Short mmCIF file of C-alpha atoms in Angstrom, two decimals:
data_model
loop_
_atom_site.label_atom_id
_atom_site.label_comp_id
_atom_site.label_asym_id
_atom_site.label_seq_id
_atom_site.Cartn_x
_atom_site.Cartn_y
_atom_site.Cartn_z
CA LEU A 1 23.25 -10.59 69.89
CA GLY A 2 26.45 -12.23 70.40
CA SER A 3 28.39 -9.45 68.92
CA TYR A 4 26.63 -7.14 71.32
CA LEU A 5 27.47 -9.13 74.58
CA LYS A 6 30.85 -10.69 73.57
CA ASP A 7 32.21 -7.49 75.06
CA GLU A 8 29.72 -7.03 78.06
CA GLY A 9 31.91 -8.49 80.94
CA ILE A 10 29.33 -11.87 80.95
CA THR A 11 30.03 -14.07 84.39
CA HIS A 12 27.06 -15.96 84.64
CA ALA A 13 24.34 -17.31 81.80
CA TYR A 14 21.20 -18.63 82.16
CA SER A 15 18.49 -19.65 80.09
CA SER A 16 14.66 -20.29 80.10
CA PRO A 17 14.03 -23.79 79.00
CA LEU A 18 11.94 -23.35 75.70
CA GLY A 19 13.93 -23.88 72.84
CA ARG A 20 13.73 -20.79 71.00
CA ALA A 21 15.29 -19.10 74.26
CA LYS A 22 17.78 -22.00 74.58
CA LEU A 23 18.71 -21.64 71.09
CA THR A 24 19.31 -18.18 71.11
CA ALA A 25 21.86 -18.30 74.04
CA ALA A 26 23.21 -20.35 72.30
CA LEU A 27 24.20 -18.61 69.23
CA ALA A 28 25.03 -15.78 70.99
CA LEU A 29 26.96 -17.18 74.01
CA VAL A 30 29.39 -18.84 71.80
CA GLN A 31 30.70 -15.55 70.57
CA ILE A 32 31.50 -14.60 73.45
CA PRO A 33 35.38 -15.49 74.33
CA LYS A 34 35.07 -16.21 77.72
CA PHE A 35 32.87 -19.08 77.24
CA SER A 36 34.63 -20.13 74.17
CA SER A 37 35.23 -23.59 76.74
CA ILE A 38 31.95 -23.22 77.91
CA ASN A 39 31.96 -22.93 82.00
CA PHE A 40 27.97 -22.01 83.01
CA HIS A 41 26.70 -22.23 85.77
CA ASP A 42 24.13 -24.36 87.11
CA GLU A 43 20.65 -23.58 89.59
CA LYS A 44 22.76 -23.94 92.58
CA SER A 45 25.68 -21.19 90.76
CA GLN A 46 27.83 -23.93 90.88
CA PRO A 47 30.29 -23.82 87.81
CA VAL A 48 30.22 -27.32 85.85
CA ASP A 49 32.67 -28.53 84.09
CA SER A 50 34.60 -27.28 80.64
CA VAL A 51 33.21 -28.24 77.71
CA GLN A 52 34.72 -27.08 74.45
CA VAL A 53 32.08 -26.25 72.03
CA LYS A 54 32.49 -25.67 68.26
CA SER A 55 29.47 -24.42 67.86
CA GLY A 56 26.43 -23.06 68.69
CA GLN A 57 23.68 -26.62 67.53
CA GLU A 58 26.78 -27.85 69.29
CA ILE A 59 25.65 -26.08 72.86
CA LEU A 60 21.82 -26.46 72.26
CA SER A 61 22.69 -30.47 72.16
CA ASN A 62 24.25 -30.55 75.69
CA PHE A 63 22.09 -27.65 76.86
CA ASP A 64 21.32 -29.04 80.35
CA VAL A 65 24.99 -29.63 80.78
CA ASN A 66 26.37 -26.89 79.64
CA VAL A 67 24.16 -23.80 80.65
CA GLY A 68 22.00 -22.20 83.85
CA THR A 69 18.49 -23.98 82.63
CA GLU A 70 15.98 -21.68 84.70
CA GLN A 71 12.42 -22.88 84.87
CA TRP A 72 11.26 -20.12 86.66
CA THR A 73 12.28 -17.96 83.44
CA ARG A 74 9.76 -20.22 80.98
CA GLU A 75 7.23 -17.62 79.42
CA LEU A 76 4.26 -17.09 81.47
CA SER A 77 1.77 -18.55 78.80
CA THR A 78 -0.98 -19.36 81.13
CA LEU A 79 -1.93 -15.49 82.06
CA ARG A 80 -4.58 -14.78 79.68
CA GLN A 81 -6.74 -11.82 79.59
CA ILE A 82 -10.34 -13.38 80.17
CA SER A 83 -11.83 -9.85 78.95
CA HIS A 84 -11.90 -7.18 75.89
CA LEU A 85 -11.17 -9.97 73.50
CA GLU A 86 -13.08 -8.52 70.82
CA ASN A 87 -10.10 -5.40 70.86
CA PHE A 88 -7.58 -8.26 68.78
CA PRO A 89 -8.49 -9.17 65.59
CA THR A 90 -5.55 -11.75 65.21
CA ARG A 91 -4.90 -15.33 64.26
CA GLN A 92 -4.07 -15.76 67.81
CA SER A 93 -6.96 -14.34 69.62
CA LYS A 94 -8.55 -16.47 67.47
CA LEU A 95 -6.99 -19.68 68.84
CA LYS A 96 -6.99 -18.81 72.56
CA ALA A 97 -7.39 -15.87 74.51
CA PRO A 98 -3.84 -13.26 74.30
CA ALA A 99 -1.58 -13.47 76.44
CA ILE A 100 -2.05 -10.78 80.01
CA TRP A 101 1.19 -8.67 78.68
CA ASP A 102 -0.92 -7.63 74.97
CA PHE A 103 -4.12 -6.28 77.29
CA PRO A 104 -5.55 -3.49 75.64
CA ALA A 105 -3.19 -0.58 77.67
CA PRO A 106 -6.24 2.52 77.74
CA VAL A 107 -8.23 -0.18 79.91
CA ILE A 108 -5.55 -1.07 82.31
CA ARG A 109 -4.56 3.07 82.30
CA GLN A 110 -8.90 3.89 83.31
CA GLN A 111 -8.68 0.83 86.03
CA LEU A 112 -6.47 2.20 87.62
CA CYS A 113 -7.11 5.84 87.20
CA GLU A 114 -10.15 4.86 88.95
CA LEU A 115 -8.24 2.83 91.37
CA ASN A 116 -6.11 5.55 92.90
CA LYS A 117 -9.27 8.67 93.11
CA GLY A 118 -6.63 10.90 93.33
CA GLU A 119 -4.26 9.60 95.65
CA GLY A 120 -1.40 7.93 93.80
CA ASN A 121 -1.39 5.01 95.26
CA VAL A 122 -1.74 1.91 92.97
CA SER A 123 -1.20 -0.75 95.57
CA GLY A 124 -4.28 -2.16 94.97
CA TRP A 125 -3.65 -3.30 91.60
CA LYS A 126 -3.89 -6.59 91.66
CA GLU A 127 -7.34 -6.40 93.70
CA SER A 128 -8.69 -4.19 91.34
CA CYS A 129 -7.98 -5.04 87.76
CA PRO A 130 -10.07 -8.23 87.13
CA ASP A 131 -7.66 -9.61 83.94
CA TYR A 132 -4.77 -9.83 87.00
CA SER A 133 -6.97 -10.36 89.85
CA LYS A 134 -7.18 -14.61 89.10
CA TYR A 135 -3.22 -14.50 88.98
CA LYS A 136 -2.00 -13.38 91.67
CA SER A 137 -0.61 -16.79 93.51
CA GLN A 138 1.64 -17.20 90.18
CA LEU A 139 2.94 -14.02 90.23
CA GLN A 140 3.64 -13.94 94.09
CA GLU A 141 5.03 -17.35 93.08
CA PHE A 142 7.13 -15.53 89.80
CA SER A 143 7.97 -13.52 92.19
CA GLU A 144 9.60 -15.07 95.17
CA ASN A 145 11.71 -17.50 92.39
CA ALA A 146 13.09 -14.25 91.05
CA ASP A 147 14.34 -13.66 94.59
CA GLU A 148 15.40 -17.00 95.24
CA PHE A 149 17.49 -17.06 92.23
CA LEU A 150 18.60 -13.19 92.49
CA SER A 151 19.61 -14.69 96.90
CA ARG A 152 22.25 -17.69 94.85
CA HIS A 153 24.43 -14.34 93.43
CA GLY A 154 24.27 -12.70 97.24
CA ILE A 155 21.39 -10.20 96.21
CA LEU A 156 19.31 -11.18 99.23
CA LYS A 157 15.46 -9.42 100.35
CA ALA A 158 14.37 -9.96 103.83
CA LYS A 159 11.12 -11.09 103.72
CA GLY A 160 8.75 -8.37 103.73
CA SER A 161 11.29 -5.61 102.89
CA PRO A 162 11.03 -3.63 99.64
CA ASN A 163 15.24 -3.00 99.70
CA TYR A 164 17.93 -5.99 98.40
CA HIS A 165 20.76 -5.66 100.00
CA LEU A 166 24.19 -7.62 99.74
CA SER A 167 25.21 -10.79 101.62
CA LYS A 168 28.45 -10.19 103.41
CA CYS A 169 30.40 -12.73 101.28
CA THR A 170 29.43 -10.72 98.07
CA ALA A 171 29.62 -6.93 99.75
CA THR A 172 33.71 -7.84 100.74
CA ASP A 173 34.28 -9.94 96.98
CA PRO A 174 34.66 -7.40 94.46
CA GLN A 175 34.77 -10.02 92.03
CA LEU A 176 31.12 -11.46 93.17
CA ARG A 177 30.18 -7.91 93.36
CA HIS A 178 30.53 -7.04 89.72
CA GLN A 179 28.86 -10.28 88.80
CA LYS A 180 27.02 -9.87 85.28
CA ILE A 181 24.70 -11.88 84.35
CA ALA A 182 22.42 -12.35 81.47
CA ILE A 183 19.18 -14.28 81.48
CA PHE A 184 17.83 -15.72 77.95
CA CYS A 185 13.81 -15.69 78.32
CA HIS A 186 10.89 -14.46 76.83
CA GLY A 187 8.72 -10.83 76.44
CA GLY A 188 6.60 -11.74 79.23
CA THR A 189 8.42 -13.06 81.35
CA GLY A 190 10.86 -9.90 80.93
CA LEU A 191 8.45 -7.61 81.48
CA THR A 192 6.76 -9.42 84.61
CA LEU A 193 10.13 -9.66 85.68
CA LEU A 194 11.14 -5.56 85.26
CA SER A 195 7.89 -5.16 87.13
CA HIS A 196 8.87 -6.91 90.53
CA LEU A 197 12.49 -5.47 89.98
CA LEU A 198 11.75 -1.81 89.51
CA SER A 199 8.72 -1.82 92.22
CA ILE A 200 5.74 -0.77 89.16
CA PRO A 201 2.86 -2.30 88.54
CA LEU A 202 2.66 -4.72 86.31
CA PRO A 203 -0.59 -3.41 84.45
CA LEU A 204 1.59 -0.41 84.35
CA VAL A 205 4.35 -2.33 82.35
CA HIS A 206 2.39 -4.20 80.51
CA GLY A 207 0.98 -1.97 78.88
CA GLY A 208 3.71 1.04 78.82
CA MET A 209 6.72 -1.20 77.60
CA TRP A 210 7.53 -2.92 74.83
CA LEU A 211 10.08 -5.85 74.16
CA ALA A 212 11.16 -6.41 70.93
CA PRO A 213 12.55 -9.92 70.38
CA SER A 214 15.95 -10.44 70.52
CA SER A 215 16.52 -7.46 72.57
CA VAL A 216 18.43 -6.34 75.56
CA THR A 217 17.06 -4.79 78.40
CA THR A 218 19.90 -4.43 81.29
CA ILE A 219 19.23 -3.69 85.00
CA LEU A 220 22.14 -1.99 87.33
CA PHE A 221 21.95 -2.92 90.96
CA ASP A 222 23.07 0.38 92.21
CA GLU A 223 25.12 0.60 95.50
CA TYR A 224 23.91 2.22 98.60
CA GLN A 225 25.33 2.57 102.31
CA SER A 226 23.97 4.32 105.04
CA GLU A 227 26.46 5.64 107.42
CA GLN A 228 24.25 3.89 110.23
CA LYS A 229 24.79 0.19 108.60
CA GLU A 230 27.22 -1.63 107.40
CA GLU A 231 24.94 -3.54 104.72
CA ILE A 232 24.82 -2.51 101.58
CA ILE A 233 21.79 -1.52 100.01
CA VAL A 234 21.37 -2.19 96.01
CA THR A 235 18.62 -0.91 93.83
CA PRO A 236 17.37 -2.57 90.74
CA ARG A 237 17.55 0.35 88.01
CA ALA A 238 16.73 0.06 84.08
CA VAL A 239 20.00 1.42 82.23
CA GLN A 240 17.93 0.08 78.83
CA ILE A 241 14.84 -1.25 77.96
CA GLY A 242 14.11 -3.00 75.06
CA GLY A 243 17.44 -2.46 73.47
CA THR A 244 17.79 -3.42 69.32
CA SER A 245 20.56 -1.00 68.50
CA HIS A 246 22.76 -4.76 67.74
CA LEU A 247 20.01 -5.57 65.35
CA THR A 248 20.45 -2.34 63.55
CA ALA A 249 24.12 -2.11 63.52
CA ALA A 250 23.69 -5.46 62.19
CA GLY A 251 21.23 -4.48 59.16
CA LEU A 252 18.22 -6.41 60.70
CA SER A 253 15.13 -5.56 61.51
CA ILE A 254 13.12 -6.89 64.57
CA SER A 255 10.72 -10.18 63.31
CA ASN A 256 7.09 -10.30 62.41
CA SER A 257 5.08 -12.59 64.72
CA PHE A 258 3.05 -15.30 63.16
CA TYR A 259 0.82 -14.67 64.76
CA GLU A 260 -0.82 -11.12 64.16
CA ASP A 261 -2.65 -12.18 61.60
CA GLY A 262 -2.33 -10.53 57.73
CA PHE A 263 -0.59 -7.78 59.90
CA GLU A 264 3.34 -7.47 59.40
CA ARG A 265 4.28 -6.28 63.20
CA PRO A 266 5.78 -8.43 66.19
CA SER A 267 3.82 -10.05 69.40
CA GLY A 268 2.43 -7.15 71.77
CA ILE A 269 2.53 -4.55 69.01
CA LYS A 270 -1.10 -3.52 67.25
CA HIS A 271 -1.77 -1.26 64.62
CA ASN A 272 0.63 1.15 63.62
CA PHE A 273 4.03 -0.25 64.43
CA LEU A 274 6.13 0.86 61.58
#
């Protein structure tokens, strides 16, 4: 992952506060020339003092000083299924209900099909998908936190608007307009963020996409400027979702999960993953 990222021109780096994400960030970022003397940013997007780093472990031992830690990017482990639990013969399901992003896709698609009623409108999915409706407030809070994070980088969204736009400061500064932000987080968090940024109903993202461990997802904030308005609209567009070419190039395979019981497969993929 570090070999892949070192030539990507990363300007800002953030991580979930959880240990596995922090360790991944530590090992990857230490390989990036720009960060050989760490100059990360805190939650207010202000640079912290440079720290000479010799190893990933040294970054990890001083992580809160060296790297931006975003609490909202921690795994959404409290979002659990409340139905169809018999479809998951795994060690995890015997201990507690599986994560909401592992919900059976056929069930979700049937619920959304009934909701659509041929009209192509899935705006009411939070109310019509029972396993998701109970988490409306948590999902709303997650979206607000994500937008607040983006606003610190000059990407703003007016209340009630579906679109983002650049702040005047960012729009007039070429360096700010070309920021490349790396966020080291988790599978469920990544999928939920994709749903928010791409305006795709969350159940469809959970049931139709999957992010492998150590995979890379790239979102471009595509610029559009109307002739009638000075502001620059930016639309999140997925350039890459769950890319693992860097693992293949390194001769590595996708890691299997401890929670899948006797099945040799990663979490989130069921039955026929090879």
